[in-house]
XYZ file of C-alpha atoms in Angstrom:
578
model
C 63.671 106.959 115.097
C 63.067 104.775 112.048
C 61.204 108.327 110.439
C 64.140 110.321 111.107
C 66.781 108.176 109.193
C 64.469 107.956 106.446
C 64.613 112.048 106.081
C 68.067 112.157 106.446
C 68.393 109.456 103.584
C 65.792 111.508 101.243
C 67.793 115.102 102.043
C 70.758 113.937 100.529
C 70.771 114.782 96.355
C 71.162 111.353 94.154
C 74.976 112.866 93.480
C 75.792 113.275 97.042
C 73.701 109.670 97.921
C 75.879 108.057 95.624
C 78.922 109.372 96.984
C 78.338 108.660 100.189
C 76.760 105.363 100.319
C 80.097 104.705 97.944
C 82.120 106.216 100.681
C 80.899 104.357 103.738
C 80.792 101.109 102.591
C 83.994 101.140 102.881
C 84.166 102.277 106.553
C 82.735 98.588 107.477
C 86.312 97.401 106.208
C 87.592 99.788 109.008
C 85.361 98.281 111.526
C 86.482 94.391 110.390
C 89.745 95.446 110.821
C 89.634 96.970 113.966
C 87.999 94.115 115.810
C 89.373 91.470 113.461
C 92.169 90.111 116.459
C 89.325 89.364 118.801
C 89.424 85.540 116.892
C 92.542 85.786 115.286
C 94.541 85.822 118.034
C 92.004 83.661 120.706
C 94.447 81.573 122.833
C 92.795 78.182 123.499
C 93.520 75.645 125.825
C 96.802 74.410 125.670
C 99.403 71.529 127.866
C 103.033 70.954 127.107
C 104.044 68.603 124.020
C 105.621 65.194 124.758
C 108.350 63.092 123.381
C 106.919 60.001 121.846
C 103.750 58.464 121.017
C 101.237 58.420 123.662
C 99.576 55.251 124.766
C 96.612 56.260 127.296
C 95.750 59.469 128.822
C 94.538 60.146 132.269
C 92.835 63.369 133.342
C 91.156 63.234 137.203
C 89.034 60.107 137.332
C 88.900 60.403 133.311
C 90.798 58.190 130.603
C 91.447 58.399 127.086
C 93.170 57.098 124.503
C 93.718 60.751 123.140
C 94.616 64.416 124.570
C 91.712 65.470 121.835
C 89.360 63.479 124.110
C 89.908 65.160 127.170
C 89.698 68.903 126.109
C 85.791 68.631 126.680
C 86.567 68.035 130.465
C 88.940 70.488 130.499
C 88.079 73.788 133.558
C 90.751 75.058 134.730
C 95.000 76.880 133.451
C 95.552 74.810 136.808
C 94.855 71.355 135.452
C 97.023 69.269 134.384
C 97.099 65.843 132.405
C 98.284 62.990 133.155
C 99.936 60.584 130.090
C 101.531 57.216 129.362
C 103.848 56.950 126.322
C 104.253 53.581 124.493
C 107.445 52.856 126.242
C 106.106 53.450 129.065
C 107.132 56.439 130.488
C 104.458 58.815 132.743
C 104.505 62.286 132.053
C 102.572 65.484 133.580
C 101.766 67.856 131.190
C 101.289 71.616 132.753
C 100.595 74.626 130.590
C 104.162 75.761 130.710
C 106.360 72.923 131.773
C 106.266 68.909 131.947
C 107.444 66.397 134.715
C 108.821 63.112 134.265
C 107.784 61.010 137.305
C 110.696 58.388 138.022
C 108.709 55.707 139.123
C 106.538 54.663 135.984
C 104.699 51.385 137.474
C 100.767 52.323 137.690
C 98.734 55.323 135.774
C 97.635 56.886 137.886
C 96.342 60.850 138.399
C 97.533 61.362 141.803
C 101.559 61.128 142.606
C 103.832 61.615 145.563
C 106.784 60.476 143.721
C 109.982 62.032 142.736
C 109.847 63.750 139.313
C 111.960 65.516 136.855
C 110.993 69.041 135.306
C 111.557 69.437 131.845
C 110.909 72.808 129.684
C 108.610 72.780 126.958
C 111.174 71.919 124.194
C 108.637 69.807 122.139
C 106.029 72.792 121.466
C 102.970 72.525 122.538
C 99.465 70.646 122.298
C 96.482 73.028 121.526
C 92.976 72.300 121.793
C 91.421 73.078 118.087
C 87.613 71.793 118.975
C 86.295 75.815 118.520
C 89.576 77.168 116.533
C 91.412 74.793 114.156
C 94.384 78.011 114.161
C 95.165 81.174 115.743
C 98.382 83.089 115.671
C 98.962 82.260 118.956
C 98.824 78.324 117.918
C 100.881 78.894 114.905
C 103.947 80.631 116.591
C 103.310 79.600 120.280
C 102.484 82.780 121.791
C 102.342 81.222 125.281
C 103.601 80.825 128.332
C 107.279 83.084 127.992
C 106.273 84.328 124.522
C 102.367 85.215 125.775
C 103.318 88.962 126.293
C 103.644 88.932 122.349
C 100.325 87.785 121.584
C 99.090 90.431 123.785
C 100.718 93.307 121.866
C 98.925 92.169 118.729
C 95.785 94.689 119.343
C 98.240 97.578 120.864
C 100.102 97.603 118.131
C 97.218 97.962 115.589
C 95.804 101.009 117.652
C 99.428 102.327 117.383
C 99.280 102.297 113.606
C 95.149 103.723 114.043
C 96.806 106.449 115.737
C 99.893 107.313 113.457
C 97.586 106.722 110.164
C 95.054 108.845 111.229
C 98.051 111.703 111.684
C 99.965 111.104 108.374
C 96.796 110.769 106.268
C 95.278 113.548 107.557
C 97.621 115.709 106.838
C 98.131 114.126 103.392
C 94.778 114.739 102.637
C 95.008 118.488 102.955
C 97.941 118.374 100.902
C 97.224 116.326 97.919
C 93.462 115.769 97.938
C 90.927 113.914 99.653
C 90.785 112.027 96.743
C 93.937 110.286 96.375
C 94.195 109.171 99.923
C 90.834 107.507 99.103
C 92.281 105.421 96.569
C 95.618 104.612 98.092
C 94.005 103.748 101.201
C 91.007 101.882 100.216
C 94.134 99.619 97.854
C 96.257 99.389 100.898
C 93.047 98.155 103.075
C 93.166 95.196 100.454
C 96.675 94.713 99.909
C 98.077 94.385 103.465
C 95.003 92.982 104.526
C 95.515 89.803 102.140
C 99.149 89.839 103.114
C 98.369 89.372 106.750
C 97.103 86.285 105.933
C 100.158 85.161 104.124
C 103.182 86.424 106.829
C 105.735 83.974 107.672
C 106.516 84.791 111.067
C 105.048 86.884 114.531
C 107.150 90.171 113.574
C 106.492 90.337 110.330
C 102.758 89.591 110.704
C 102.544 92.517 113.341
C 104.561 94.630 111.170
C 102.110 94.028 108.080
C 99.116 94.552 110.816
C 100.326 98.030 111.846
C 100.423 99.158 107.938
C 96.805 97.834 107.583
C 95.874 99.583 110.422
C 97.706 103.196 109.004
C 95.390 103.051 106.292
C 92.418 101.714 108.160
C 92.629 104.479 110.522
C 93.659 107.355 107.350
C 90.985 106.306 105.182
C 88.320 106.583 108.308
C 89.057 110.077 108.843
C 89.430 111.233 105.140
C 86.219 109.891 104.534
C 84.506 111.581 106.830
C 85.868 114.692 105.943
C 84.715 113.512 102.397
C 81.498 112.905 103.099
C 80.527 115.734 104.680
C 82.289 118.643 102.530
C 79.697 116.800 99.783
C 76.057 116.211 101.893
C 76.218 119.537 103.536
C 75.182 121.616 106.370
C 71.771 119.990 106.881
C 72.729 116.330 106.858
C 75.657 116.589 108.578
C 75.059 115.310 111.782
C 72.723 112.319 110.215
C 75.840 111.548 108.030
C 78.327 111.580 110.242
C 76.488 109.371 112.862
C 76.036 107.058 110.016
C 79.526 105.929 109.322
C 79.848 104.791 112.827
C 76.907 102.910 111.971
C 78.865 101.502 109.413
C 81.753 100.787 110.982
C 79.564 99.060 113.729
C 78.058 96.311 110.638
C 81.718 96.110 109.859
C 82.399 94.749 114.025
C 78.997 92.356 113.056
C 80.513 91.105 110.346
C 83.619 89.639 111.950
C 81.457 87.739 114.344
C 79.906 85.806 111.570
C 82.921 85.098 109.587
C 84.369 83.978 112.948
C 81.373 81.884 113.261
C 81.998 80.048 109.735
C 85.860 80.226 109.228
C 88.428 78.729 112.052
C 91.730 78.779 110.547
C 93.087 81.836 111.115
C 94.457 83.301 107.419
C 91.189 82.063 105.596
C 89.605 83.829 108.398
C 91.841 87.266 107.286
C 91.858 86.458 103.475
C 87.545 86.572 104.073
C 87.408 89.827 105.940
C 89.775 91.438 103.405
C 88.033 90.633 100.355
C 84.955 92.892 101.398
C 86.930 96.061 100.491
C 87.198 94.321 96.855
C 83.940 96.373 95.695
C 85.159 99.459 96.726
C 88.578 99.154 95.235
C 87.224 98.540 92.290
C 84.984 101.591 91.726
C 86.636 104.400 94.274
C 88.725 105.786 91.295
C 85.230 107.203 90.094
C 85.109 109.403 93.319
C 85.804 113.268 92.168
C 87.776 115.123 94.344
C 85.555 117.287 96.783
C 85.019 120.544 94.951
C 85.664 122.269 98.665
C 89.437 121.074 98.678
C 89.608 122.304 94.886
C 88.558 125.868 95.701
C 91.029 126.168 98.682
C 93.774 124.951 96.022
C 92.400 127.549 93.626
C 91.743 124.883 91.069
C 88.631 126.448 90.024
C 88.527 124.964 86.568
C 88.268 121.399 87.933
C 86.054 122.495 90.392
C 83.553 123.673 88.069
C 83.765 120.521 85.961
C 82.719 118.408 89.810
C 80.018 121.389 90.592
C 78.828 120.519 86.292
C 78.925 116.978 87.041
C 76.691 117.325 90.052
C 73.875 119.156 88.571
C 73.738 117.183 85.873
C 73.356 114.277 88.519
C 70.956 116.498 90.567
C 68.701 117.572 87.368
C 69.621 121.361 88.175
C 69.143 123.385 85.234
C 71.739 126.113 86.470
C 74.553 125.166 88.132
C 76.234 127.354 90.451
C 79.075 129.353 89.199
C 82.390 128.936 90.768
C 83.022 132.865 89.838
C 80.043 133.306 92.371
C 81.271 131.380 95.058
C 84.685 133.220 95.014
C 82.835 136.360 94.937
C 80.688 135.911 98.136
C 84.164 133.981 99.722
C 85.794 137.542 98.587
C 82.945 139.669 100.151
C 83.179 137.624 103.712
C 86.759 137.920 104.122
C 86.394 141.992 103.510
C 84.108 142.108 105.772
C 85.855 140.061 108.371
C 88.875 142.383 108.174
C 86.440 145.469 108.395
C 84.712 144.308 111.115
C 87.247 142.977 113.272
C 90.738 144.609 114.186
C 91.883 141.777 116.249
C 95.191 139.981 115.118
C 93.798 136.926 116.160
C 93.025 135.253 113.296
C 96.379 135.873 111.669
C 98.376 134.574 114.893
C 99.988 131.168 114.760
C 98.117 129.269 117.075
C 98.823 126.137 119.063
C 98.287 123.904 121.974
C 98.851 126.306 124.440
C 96.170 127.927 123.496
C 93.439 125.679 124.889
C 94.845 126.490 128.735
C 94.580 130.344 127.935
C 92.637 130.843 130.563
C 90.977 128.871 133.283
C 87.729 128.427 131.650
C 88.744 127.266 128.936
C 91.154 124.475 130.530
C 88.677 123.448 132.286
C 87.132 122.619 129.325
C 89.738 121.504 127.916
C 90.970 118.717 130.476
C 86.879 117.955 130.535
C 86.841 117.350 126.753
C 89.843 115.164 126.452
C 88.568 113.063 129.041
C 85.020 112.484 127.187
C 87.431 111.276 124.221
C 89.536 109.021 126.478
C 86.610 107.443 128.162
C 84.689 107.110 125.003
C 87.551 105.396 123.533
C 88.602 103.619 126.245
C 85.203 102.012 126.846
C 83.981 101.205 123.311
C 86.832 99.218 122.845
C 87.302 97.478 126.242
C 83.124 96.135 125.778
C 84.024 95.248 122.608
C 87.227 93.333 123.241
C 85.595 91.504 126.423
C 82.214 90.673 124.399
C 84.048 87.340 123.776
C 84.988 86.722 127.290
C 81.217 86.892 128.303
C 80.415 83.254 128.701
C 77.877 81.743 126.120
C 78.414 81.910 122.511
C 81.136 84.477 121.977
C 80.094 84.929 118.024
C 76.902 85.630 118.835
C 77.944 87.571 121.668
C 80.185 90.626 119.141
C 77.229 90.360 116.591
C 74.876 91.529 119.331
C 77.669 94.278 120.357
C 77.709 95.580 116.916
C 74.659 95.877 116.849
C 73.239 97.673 119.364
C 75.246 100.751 118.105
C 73.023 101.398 114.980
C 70.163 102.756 117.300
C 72.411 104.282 119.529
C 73.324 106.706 117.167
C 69.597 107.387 115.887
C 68.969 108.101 119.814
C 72.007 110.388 119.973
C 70.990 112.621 116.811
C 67.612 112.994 118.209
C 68.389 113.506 121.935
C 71.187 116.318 120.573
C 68.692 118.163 118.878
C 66.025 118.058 121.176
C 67.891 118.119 125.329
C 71.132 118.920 123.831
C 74.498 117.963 123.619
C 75.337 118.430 127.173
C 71.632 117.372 128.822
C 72.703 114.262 126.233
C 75.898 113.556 127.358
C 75.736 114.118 131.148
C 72.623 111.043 131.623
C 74.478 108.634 128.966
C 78.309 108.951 130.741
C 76.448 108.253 133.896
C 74.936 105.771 132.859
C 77.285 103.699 131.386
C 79.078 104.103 134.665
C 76.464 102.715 136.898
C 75.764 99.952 134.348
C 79.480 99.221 135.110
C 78.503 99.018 138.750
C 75.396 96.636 138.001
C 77.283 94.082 136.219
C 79.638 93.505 138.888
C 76.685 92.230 141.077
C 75.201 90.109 138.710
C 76.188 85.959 139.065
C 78.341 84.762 136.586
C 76.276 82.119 135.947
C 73.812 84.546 134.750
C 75.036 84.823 131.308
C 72.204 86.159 129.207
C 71.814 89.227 132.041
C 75.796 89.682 131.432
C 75.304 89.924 128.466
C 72.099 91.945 128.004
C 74.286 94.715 130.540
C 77.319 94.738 128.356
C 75.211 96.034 125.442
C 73.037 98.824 127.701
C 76.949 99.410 128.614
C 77.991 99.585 124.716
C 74.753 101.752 123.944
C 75.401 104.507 126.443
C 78.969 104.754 125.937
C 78.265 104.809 122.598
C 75.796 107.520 122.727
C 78.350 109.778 124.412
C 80.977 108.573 121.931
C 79.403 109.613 118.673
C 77.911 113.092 120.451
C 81.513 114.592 121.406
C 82.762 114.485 118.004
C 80.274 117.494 117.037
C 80.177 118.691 120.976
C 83.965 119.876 120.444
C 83.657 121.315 117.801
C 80.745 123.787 119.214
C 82.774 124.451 122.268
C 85.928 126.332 120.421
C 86.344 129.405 118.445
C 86.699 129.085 114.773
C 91.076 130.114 115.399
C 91.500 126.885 117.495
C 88.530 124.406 116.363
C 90.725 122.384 114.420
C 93.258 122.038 117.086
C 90.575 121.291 119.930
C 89.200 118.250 117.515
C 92.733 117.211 116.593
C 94.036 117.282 120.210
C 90.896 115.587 121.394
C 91.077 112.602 118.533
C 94.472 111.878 119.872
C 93.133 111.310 123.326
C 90.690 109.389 121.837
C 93.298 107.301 119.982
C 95.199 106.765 123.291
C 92.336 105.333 125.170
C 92.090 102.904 122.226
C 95.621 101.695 122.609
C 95.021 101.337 126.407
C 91.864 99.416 125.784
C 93.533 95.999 125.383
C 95.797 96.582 128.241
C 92.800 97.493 130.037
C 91.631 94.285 129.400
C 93.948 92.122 130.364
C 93.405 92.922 133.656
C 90.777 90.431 133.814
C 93.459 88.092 134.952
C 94.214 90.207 137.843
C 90.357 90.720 138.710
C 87.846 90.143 136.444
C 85.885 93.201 136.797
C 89.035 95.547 137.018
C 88.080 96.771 133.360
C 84.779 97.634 134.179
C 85.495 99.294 137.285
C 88.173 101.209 135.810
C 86.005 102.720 132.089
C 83.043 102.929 135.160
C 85.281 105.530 137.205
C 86.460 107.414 134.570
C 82.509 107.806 133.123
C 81.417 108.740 136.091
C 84.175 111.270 136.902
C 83.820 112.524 132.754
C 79.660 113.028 133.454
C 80.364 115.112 136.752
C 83.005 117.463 134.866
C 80.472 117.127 131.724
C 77.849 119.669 133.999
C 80.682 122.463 134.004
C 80.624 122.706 129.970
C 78.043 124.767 128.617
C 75.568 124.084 126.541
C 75.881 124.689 123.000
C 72.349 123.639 121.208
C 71.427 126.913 119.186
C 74.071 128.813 119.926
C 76.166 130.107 117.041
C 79.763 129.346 116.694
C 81.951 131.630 118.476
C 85.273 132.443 116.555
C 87.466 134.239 119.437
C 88.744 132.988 122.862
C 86.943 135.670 124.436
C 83.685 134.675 122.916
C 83.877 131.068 123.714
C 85.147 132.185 127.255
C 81.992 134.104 127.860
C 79.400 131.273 126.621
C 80.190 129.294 129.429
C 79.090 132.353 131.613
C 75.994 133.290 129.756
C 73.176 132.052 130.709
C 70.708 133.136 128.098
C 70.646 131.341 124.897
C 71.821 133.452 122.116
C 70.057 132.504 118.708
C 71.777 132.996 115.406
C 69.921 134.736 112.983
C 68.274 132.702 109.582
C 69.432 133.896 106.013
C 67.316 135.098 103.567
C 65.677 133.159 101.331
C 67.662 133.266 98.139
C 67.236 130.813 95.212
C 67.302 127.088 96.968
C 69.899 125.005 94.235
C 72.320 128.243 94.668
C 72.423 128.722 98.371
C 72.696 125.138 98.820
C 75.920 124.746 96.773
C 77.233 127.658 99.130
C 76.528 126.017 102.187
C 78.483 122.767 101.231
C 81.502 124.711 100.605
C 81.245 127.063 103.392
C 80.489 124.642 105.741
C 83.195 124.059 109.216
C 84.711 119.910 108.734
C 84.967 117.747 112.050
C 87.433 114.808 111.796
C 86.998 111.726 113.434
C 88.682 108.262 114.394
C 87.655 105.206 116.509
């Protein structure tokens, strides 16, 4: 595994290394980002405030002189505490509400008294032993206002979802370029000003324009990346910025671990993009973009600047890349009457027929379950029991060999023979978990990351999986229309977990149904491992039926620095989003 990254690493040119290691740095931004509300908006334990000074504090058979003192022997939401002001009035303090008992003679816990129930008017009293402040302490998310505090994460993957739209098409429009800079500058702008919002609306409001870039400058980027490694490393370098979006998940565990207070906490995560702001305005524009703009002149000075980088003595001539562009499309029209490929195409066209909505419903529901349950292990790593930093580090984590296995399983069973095992999988490990004691946390937690792994596997495989599986006239629209299903499972994620209060295993039950009903569809698709692309309906139609394995034929062996340059501009881009 360890081999394999290492030739992916030494195939890229020292142009195209430094571009992309440049490039994906900053996708770890993307990843603290995403995950950064798992500590930022913890609720801890929390009673009703009281008016006055309190005198002694009584919780079961337990006194103190101090609510601080009894947050250790705190269990249950259903507790409640018991305390004695210095005038001597006895009050209960709930979560939500506080009772007056009218007879104030003895402390004690237990009372059959009459009492009066008061609202919470005098805020609340939060327990700040693991977080000194959350967002939740700092406006009182609780209690009437809780369902606020729980559309903190939805929210951001509503702004992941309309970024990735807007910036993607901006990108086509103006350059991949630009949106680099804007949004790698907006990553550190509205991720300092998070820390610094005055009030719940405005702090969401500032946290769905962080997440618009987040989520644009994660899929330009990949498109960046791979119109400049090319054909041969594209699969290793796409994997590879999930990988670094997964050190970007670790490294929110460990400034959770060393910072408490909530807008320190952001200000910290925020200041990692300052490297990359500060040298992405070196970044050319991709010299693929530049052709399909016709700005060949600048895209001979990039294709100048990277031989020079590369130590080729003759650079490829942009004059010869038009000319074999010319000489394809001629042939294309000479070789095929069909009107196809000048027809308008849209959704519509991936239920043109029944095989091909049956791939189609499959497909989306590989991207909604690989959404849905990357994001719903994720979230609940903290609810785990045992050290919850410790316990997203170790999430994180186990994606970097995930990927290595799914790059090497893809090449060598396949994507499908890949897929199928790894959906099922995560679906059974679903199963397992529910049957292991709770006390058992270490084996919880060990399951959640076999969980993360396969789902992960399957996750980072159907990006390049749905591409394969459409013609050339609709491949665009089949990645596009699956990355929004993808994006919807990740604003259903944090619903989906929630329903811990309801059951605590409904979230697993519910990612382990729809894995296991995504593998079983999964054996209908066919498989697509050294097959060539297919560029009509018809043709993708009939792969599913064929069963022998149709093998495209190798090119000639013409001069290596030449053909290479004409790969990376002729190669087919495959957006993605988390």
């Amino acid at each position: 595994e360890g081999f394999s990254s290492v030739k992916f690493f030494l195939s890229l040119y020292r142009f195209q290394a430094c571009v992309y290691f440049a490039s994906v740095f900053q996708a770890m931004s993307c990843g603290i980002h995403y995950l950064a509300s798992v500590f930022m908006a913890v609720t801890p334990n929390f009673v009703c405030g009281f008016p006055g000074n309190v005198s002694s504090v009584l919780f079961h058979n337990s006194s103190a002189s101090s609510i601080e003192d009894i947050w250790t022997l705190w269990t249950s939401t259903e507790n409640y505490i018991v305390v004695q002001l210095e005038n001597g009035e006895i009050w209960e303090l709930d979560q939500c509400s506080r009772s007056k008992r009218e007879v104030s003679l003895d402390l004690a816990y237990e009372y059959e008294g009459n009492k009066s129930v008061f609202p919470c008017s005098d805020g609340f009293l939060y327990d700040d032993t693991k977080w000194k402040s959350t967002v939740v302490t700092q406006w009182d998310l609780v209690c009437d206002r809780e369902w606020l505090a729980k559309l903190i994460q939805p929210t951001f993957m509503l702004g992941v979802l309309v970024g990735a739209v807007i910036f993607g098409d901006i990108a086509d429009r103006l350059g991949r370029q630009r949106v680099i800079w804007f949004t790698s500058a907006g990553q550190f702008v509205f991720g300092i000003a998070v820390a610094f919002t005055f009030d719940y609306y405005s702090f969401v409001i500032v946290r769905f324009l962080l997440a618009m870039v987040s989520s644009g400058y994660l899929v330009v980027a990949f498109v960046y990346v791979t119109e400049f490694v090319g054909i041969k490393a594209r699969t290793w370098a796409s994997m590879h910025v999930h990988a670094f979006f997964a050190m970007g998940v670790m490294i929110v565990a460990l400034v959770g671990f060393l910072v408490r207070t909530w807008w320190v906490y952001q200000i910290f995560l925020s200041i990692a993009t300052i490297p990359f702001v500060l040298c992405c305005w070196m970044l050319p524009e991709t010299p693929f973009w530049l052709l399909s703009e016709e700005r060949y002149e600048d895209a001979q000075k990039v294709i100048d600047t990277m031989a020079r980088w590369n130590r080729v003595s003759t650079p490829c001539k942009v004059s010869e890349l038009c000319s074999v562009q010319q000489d394809d499309l001629a042939s294309g029209r000479t070789g095929d009457n069909d009107t196809s490929s000048t027809k308008k195409h849209n959704i519509l066209d991936l239920f043109c027929n029944w095989q091909i909505a049956r791939r189609t419903i499959t497909v989306w529901l590989i991207w909604f379950t690989g959404s849905l349950g990357y994001y719903v292990f994720s979230l609940s790593s903290v609810s785990l029991g045992g050290n919850e930093y410790l316990n997203l580090f170790l999430i994180g984590a186990v994606e970097l060999p995930c990927y290595i296995i799914a790059c090497l399983a893809m090449d060598k069973l396949g994507r499908r023979n890949t897929l199928i095992p790894f959906l099922i999988l995560s679906a059974l490990i679903c199963v397992l978990i529910m049957f292991i004691p709770q006390d058992f946390n270490i084996l919880i937690i060990l399951a959640n990351m076999a969980g993360k792994f396969s789902i992960g596997v399957a996750f980072g495989l159907i990006y390049l999986y749905t591409a394969e599986l459409y013609p050339t006239i609709v491949r665009s629209l089949a990645v596009g229309s699956g990355s929004m299903m993808c994006r919807v499972g990740s604003v259903v994620a944090p619903f989906c977990v929630y329903l811990r209060s309801v059951w605590i295993f409904m979230p697993l039950l519910l990612v382990g149904i729809m894995a296991l009903l995504s593998g079983i569809l999964t054996i209908m698709l066919p498989e697509t491992l050294g097959k060539p692309l297919t560029n009509t309906l018809v043709e993708a139609t009939e792969m599913g039926r064929n069963k022998k394995s149709c093998s495209e034929k190798t090119p000639p062996a013409h001069s290596g620095a030449a053909l290479e340059k004409i790969e990376m501009f002729g190669q087919e881009r495959v957006g993605t989003d988390k």
